[in-house]
Short mmCIF file of C-alpha atoms in Angstrom, two decimals:
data_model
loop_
_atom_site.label_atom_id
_atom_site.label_comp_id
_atom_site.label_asym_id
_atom_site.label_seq_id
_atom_site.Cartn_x
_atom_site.Cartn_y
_atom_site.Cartn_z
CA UNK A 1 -92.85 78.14 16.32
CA UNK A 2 -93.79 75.27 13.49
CA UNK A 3 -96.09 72.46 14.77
CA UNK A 4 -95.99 68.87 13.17
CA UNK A 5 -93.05 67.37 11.86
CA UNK A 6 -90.97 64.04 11.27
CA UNK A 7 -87.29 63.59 11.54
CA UNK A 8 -86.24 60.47 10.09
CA UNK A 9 -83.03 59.07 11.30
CA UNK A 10 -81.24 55.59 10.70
CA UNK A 11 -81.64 54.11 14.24
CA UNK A 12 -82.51 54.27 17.40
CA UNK A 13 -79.33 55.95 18.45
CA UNK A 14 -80.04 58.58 16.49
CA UNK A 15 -83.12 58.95 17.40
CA UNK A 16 -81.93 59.17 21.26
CA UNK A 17 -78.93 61.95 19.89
CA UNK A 18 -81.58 64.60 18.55
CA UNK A 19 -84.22 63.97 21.18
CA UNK A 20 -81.41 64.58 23.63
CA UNK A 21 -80.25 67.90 21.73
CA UNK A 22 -83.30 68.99 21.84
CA UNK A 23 -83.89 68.85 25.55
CA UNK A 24 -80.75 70.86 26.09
CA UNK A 25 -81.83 73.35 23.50
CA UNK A 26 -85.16 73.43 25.75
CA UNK A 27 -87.00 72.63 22.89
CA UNK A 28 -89.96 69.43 23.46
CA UNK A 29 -90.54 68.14 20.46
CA UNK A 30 -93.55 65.79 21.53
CA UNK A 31 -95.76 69.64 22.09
CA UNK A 32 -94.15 70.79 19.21
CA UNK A 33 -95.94 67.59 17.45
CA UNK A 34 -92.41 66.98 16.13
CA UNK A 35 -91.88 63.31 15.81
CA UNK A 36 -88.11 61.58 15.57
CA UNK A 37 -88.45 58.44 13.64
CA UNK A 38 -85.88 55.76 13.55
CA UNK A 39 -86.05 54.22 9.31
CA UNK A 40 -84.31 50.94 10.05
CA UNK A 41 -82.31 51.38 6.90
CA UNK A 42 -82.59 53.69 4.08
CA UNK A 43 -85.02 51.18 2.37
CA UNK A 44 -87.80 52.50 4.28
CA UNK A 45 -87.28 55.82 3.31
CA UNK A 46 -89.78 55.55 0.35
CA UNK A 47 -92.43 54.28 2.75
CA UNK A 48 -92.40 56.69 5.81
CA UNK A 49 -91.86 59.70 2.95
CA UNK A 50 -95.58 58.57 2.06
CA UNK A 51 -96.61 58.01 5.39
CA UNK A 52 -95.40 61.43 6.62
CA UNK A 53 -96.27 63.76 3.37
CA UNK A 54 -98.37 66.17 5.45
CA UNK A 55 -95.96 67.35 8.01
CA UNK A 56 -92.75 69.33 7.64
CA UNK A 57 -89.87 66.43 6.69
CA UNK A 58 -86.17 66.26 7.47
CA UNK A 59 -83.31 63.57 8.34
CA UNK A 60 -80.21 62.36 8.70
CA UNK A 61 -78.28 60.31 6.65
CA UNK A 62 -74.26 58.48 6.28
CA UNK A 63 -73.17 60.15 3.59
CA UNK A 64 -72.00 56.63 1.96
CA UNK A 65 -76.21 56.40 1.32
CA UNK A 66 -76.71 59.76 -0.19
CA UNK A 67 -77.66 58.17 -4.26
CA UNK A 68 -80.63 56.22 -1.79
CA UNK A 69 -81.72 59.43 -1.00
CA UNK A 70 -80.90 61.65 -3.61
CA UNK A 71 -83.20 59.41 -5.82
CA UNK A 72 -86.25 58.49 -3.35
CA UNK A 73 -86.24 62.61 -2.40
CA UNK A 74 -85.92 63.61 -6.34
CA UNK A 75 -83.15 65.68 -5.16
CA UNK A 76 -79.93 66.32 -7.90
CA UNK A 77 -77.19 66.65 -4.63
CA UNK A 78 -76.20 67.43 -1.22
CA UNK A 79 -77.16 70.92 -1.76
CA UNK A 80 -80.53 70.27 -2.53
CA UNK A 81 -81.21 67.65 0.14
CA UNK A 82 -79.93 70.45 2.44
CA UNK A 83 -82.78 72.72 1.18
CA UNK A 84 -85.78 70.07 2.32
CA UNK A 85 -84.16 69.27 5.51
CA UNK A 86 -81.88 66.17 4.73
CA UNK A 87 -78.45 66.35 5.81
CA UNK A 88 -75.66 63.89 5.42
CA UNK A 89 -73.38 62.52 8.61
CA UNK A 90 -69.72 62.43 6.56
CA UNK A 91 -69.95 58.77 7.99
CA UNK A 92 -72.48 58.06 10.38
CA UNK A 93 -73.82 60.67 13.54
CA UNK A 94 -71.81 58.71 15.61
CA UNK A 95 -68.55 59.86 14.18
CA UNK A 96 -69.88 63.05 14.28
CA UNK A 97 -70.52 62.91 17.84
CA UNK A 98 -66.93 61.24 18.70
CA UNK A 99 -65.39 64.09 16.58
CA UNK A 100 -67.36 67.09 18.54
CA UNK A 101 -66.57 66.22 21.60
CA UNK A 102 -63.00 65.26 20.79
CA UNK A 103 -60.06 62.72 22.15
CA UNK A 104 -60.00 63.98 25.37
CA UNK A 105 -64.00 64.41 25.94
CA UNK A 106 -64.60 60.66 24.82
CA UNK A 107 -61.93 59.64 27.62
CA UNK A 108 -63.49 61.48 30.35
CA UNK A 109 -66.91 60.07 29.25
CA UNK A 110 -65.70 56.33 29.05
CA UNK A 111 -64.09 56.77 32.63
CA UNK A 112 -66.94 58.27 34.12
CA UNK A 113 -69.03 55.62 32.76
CA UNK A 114 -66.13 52.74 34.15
CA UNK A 115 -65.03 51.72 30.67
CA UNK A 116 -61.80 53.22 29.83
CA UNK A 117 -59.88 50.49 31.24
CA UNK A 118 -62.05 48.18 28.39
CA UNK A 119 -61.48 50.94 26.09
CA UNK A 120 -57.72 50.59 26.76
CA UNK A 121 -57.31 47.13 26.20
CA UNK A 122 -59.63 47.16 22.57
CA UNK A 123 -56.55 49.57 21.56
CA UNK A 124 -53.94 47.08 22.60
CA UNK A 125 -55.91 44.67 20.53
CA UNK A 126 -54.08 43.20 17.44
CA UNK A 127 -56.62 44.74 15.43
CA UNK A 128 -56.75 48.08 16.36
CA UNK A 129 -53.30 49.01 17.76
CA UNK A 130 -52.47 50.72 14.72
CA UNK A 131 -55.53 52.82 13.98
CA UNK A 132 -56.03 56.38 14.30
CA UNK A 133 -57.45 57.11 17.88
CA UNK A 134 -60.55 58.83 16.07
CA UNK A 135 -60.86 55.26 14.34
CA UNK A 136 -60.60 53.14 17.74
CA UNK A 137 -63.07 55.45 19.36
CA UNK A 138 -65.57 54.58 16.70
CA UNK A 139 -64.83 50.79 16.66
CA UNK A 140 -65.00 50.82 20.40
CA UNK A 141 -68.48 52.86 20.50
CA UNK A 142 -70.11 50.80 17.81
CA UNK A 143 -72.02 48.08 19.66
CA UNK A 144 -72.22 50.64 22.57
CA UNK A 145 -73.57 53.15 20.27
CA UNK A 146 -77.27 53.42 22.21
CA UNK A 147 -75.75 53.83 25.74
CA UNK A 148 -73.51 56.46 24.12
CA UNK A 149 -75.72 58.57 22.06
CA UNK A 150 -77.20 60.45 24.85
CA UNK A 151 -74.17 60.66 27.15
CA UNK A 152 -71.74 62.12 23.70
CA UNK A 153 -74.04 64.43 23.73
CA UNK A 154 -74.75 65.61 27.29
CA UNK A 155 -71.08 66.08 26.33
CA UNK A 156 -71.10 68.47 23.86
CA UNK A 157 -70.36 71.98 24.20
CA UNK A 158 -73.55 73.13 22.50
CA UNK A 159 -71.20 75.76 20.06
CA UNK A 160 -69.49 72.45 19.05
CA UNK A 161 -72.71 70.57 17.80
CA UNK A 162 -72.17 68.45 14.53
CA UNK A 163 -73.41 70.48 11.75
CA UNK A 164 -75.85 67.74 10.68
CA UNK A 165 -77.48 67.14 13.93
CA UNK A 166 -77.67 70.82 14.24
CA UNK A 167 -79.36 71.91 10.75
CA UNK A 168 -81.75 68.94 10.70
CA UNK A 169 -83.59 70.11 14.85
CA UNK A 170 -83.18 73.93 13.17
CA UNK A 171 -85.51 72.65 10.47
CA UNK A 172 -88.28 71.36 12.13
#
């Protein structure tokens, strides 16, 4: 098993998501020495890849920042991000996350956590009445996205993990 490692990530959210993968992979990344590390925006990126050049790297990234870190990883595309451990959420992990557990897993999750009814009424909304259900379920989840990250994925039928959230734990 590899000791020492950092795993950036955007945010705390996704920090929370691949600590709590982890855990149900019965992995514990603290004795591994593996360290999760939430950027604060891809403008740190430069930074904490100095700060952690000893230790074995990977992340997570929304694809829709991939030139910030094709160019601050001296990477030419996806492909070769993939190769040193970076790997792209096609929006953000918590699409991903509302995707693998699907329609009918998010509903059961907002009722058991009493906010379907809430969830029900943001669809009624002007706003979002007319958007895909995949697209309400992300509006709906974004200022709840914190709460959410470790119940979506206490969710998640562990065959069904996100491909991203799955590669970067493998490489560390």
């Amino acid at each position: 098993m590899r000791t020492g490692g950092v795993v950036l990530v955007e945010g705390t959210s996704d920090r929370l998501a691949v600590e709590t993968l982890a855990r149900r992979r019965g992995r514990d990344l603290e004795a591994e020495g593996v360290t999760v590390v939430p950027m604060g925006g891809y403008g740190n990126l430069p930074r904490l890849l100095q700060q952690y050049d000893d230790v074995t790297r990977a992340g997570l990234y929304d694809a829709g920042e991939e030139r910030h870190f094709l160019r601050a990883l001296g990477c030419e595309n996806r492909d070769s991000l993939e190769r040193i451990g970076f790997y792209a959420c096609t929006r953000d992990l918590e699409d991903e996350l509302t995707r693998a557990v699907g329609p009918d897993g998010m509903e059961r999750v907002l009722d058991e956590q009493g906010e379907l009814r809430a969830f029900r009424t943001y669809q009624k909304q002007l706003a979002h009445r007319e958007r895909p259900l995949q697209e309400q379920l992300h509006g709906f989840m974004w200022n709840r996205k914190q709460r959410y990250a470790v119940l979506l994925v206490e969710a998640l039928d562990l065959e069904r993990i996100p491909r991203p959230l799955d590669r970067v734990l493998a490489h560390v």
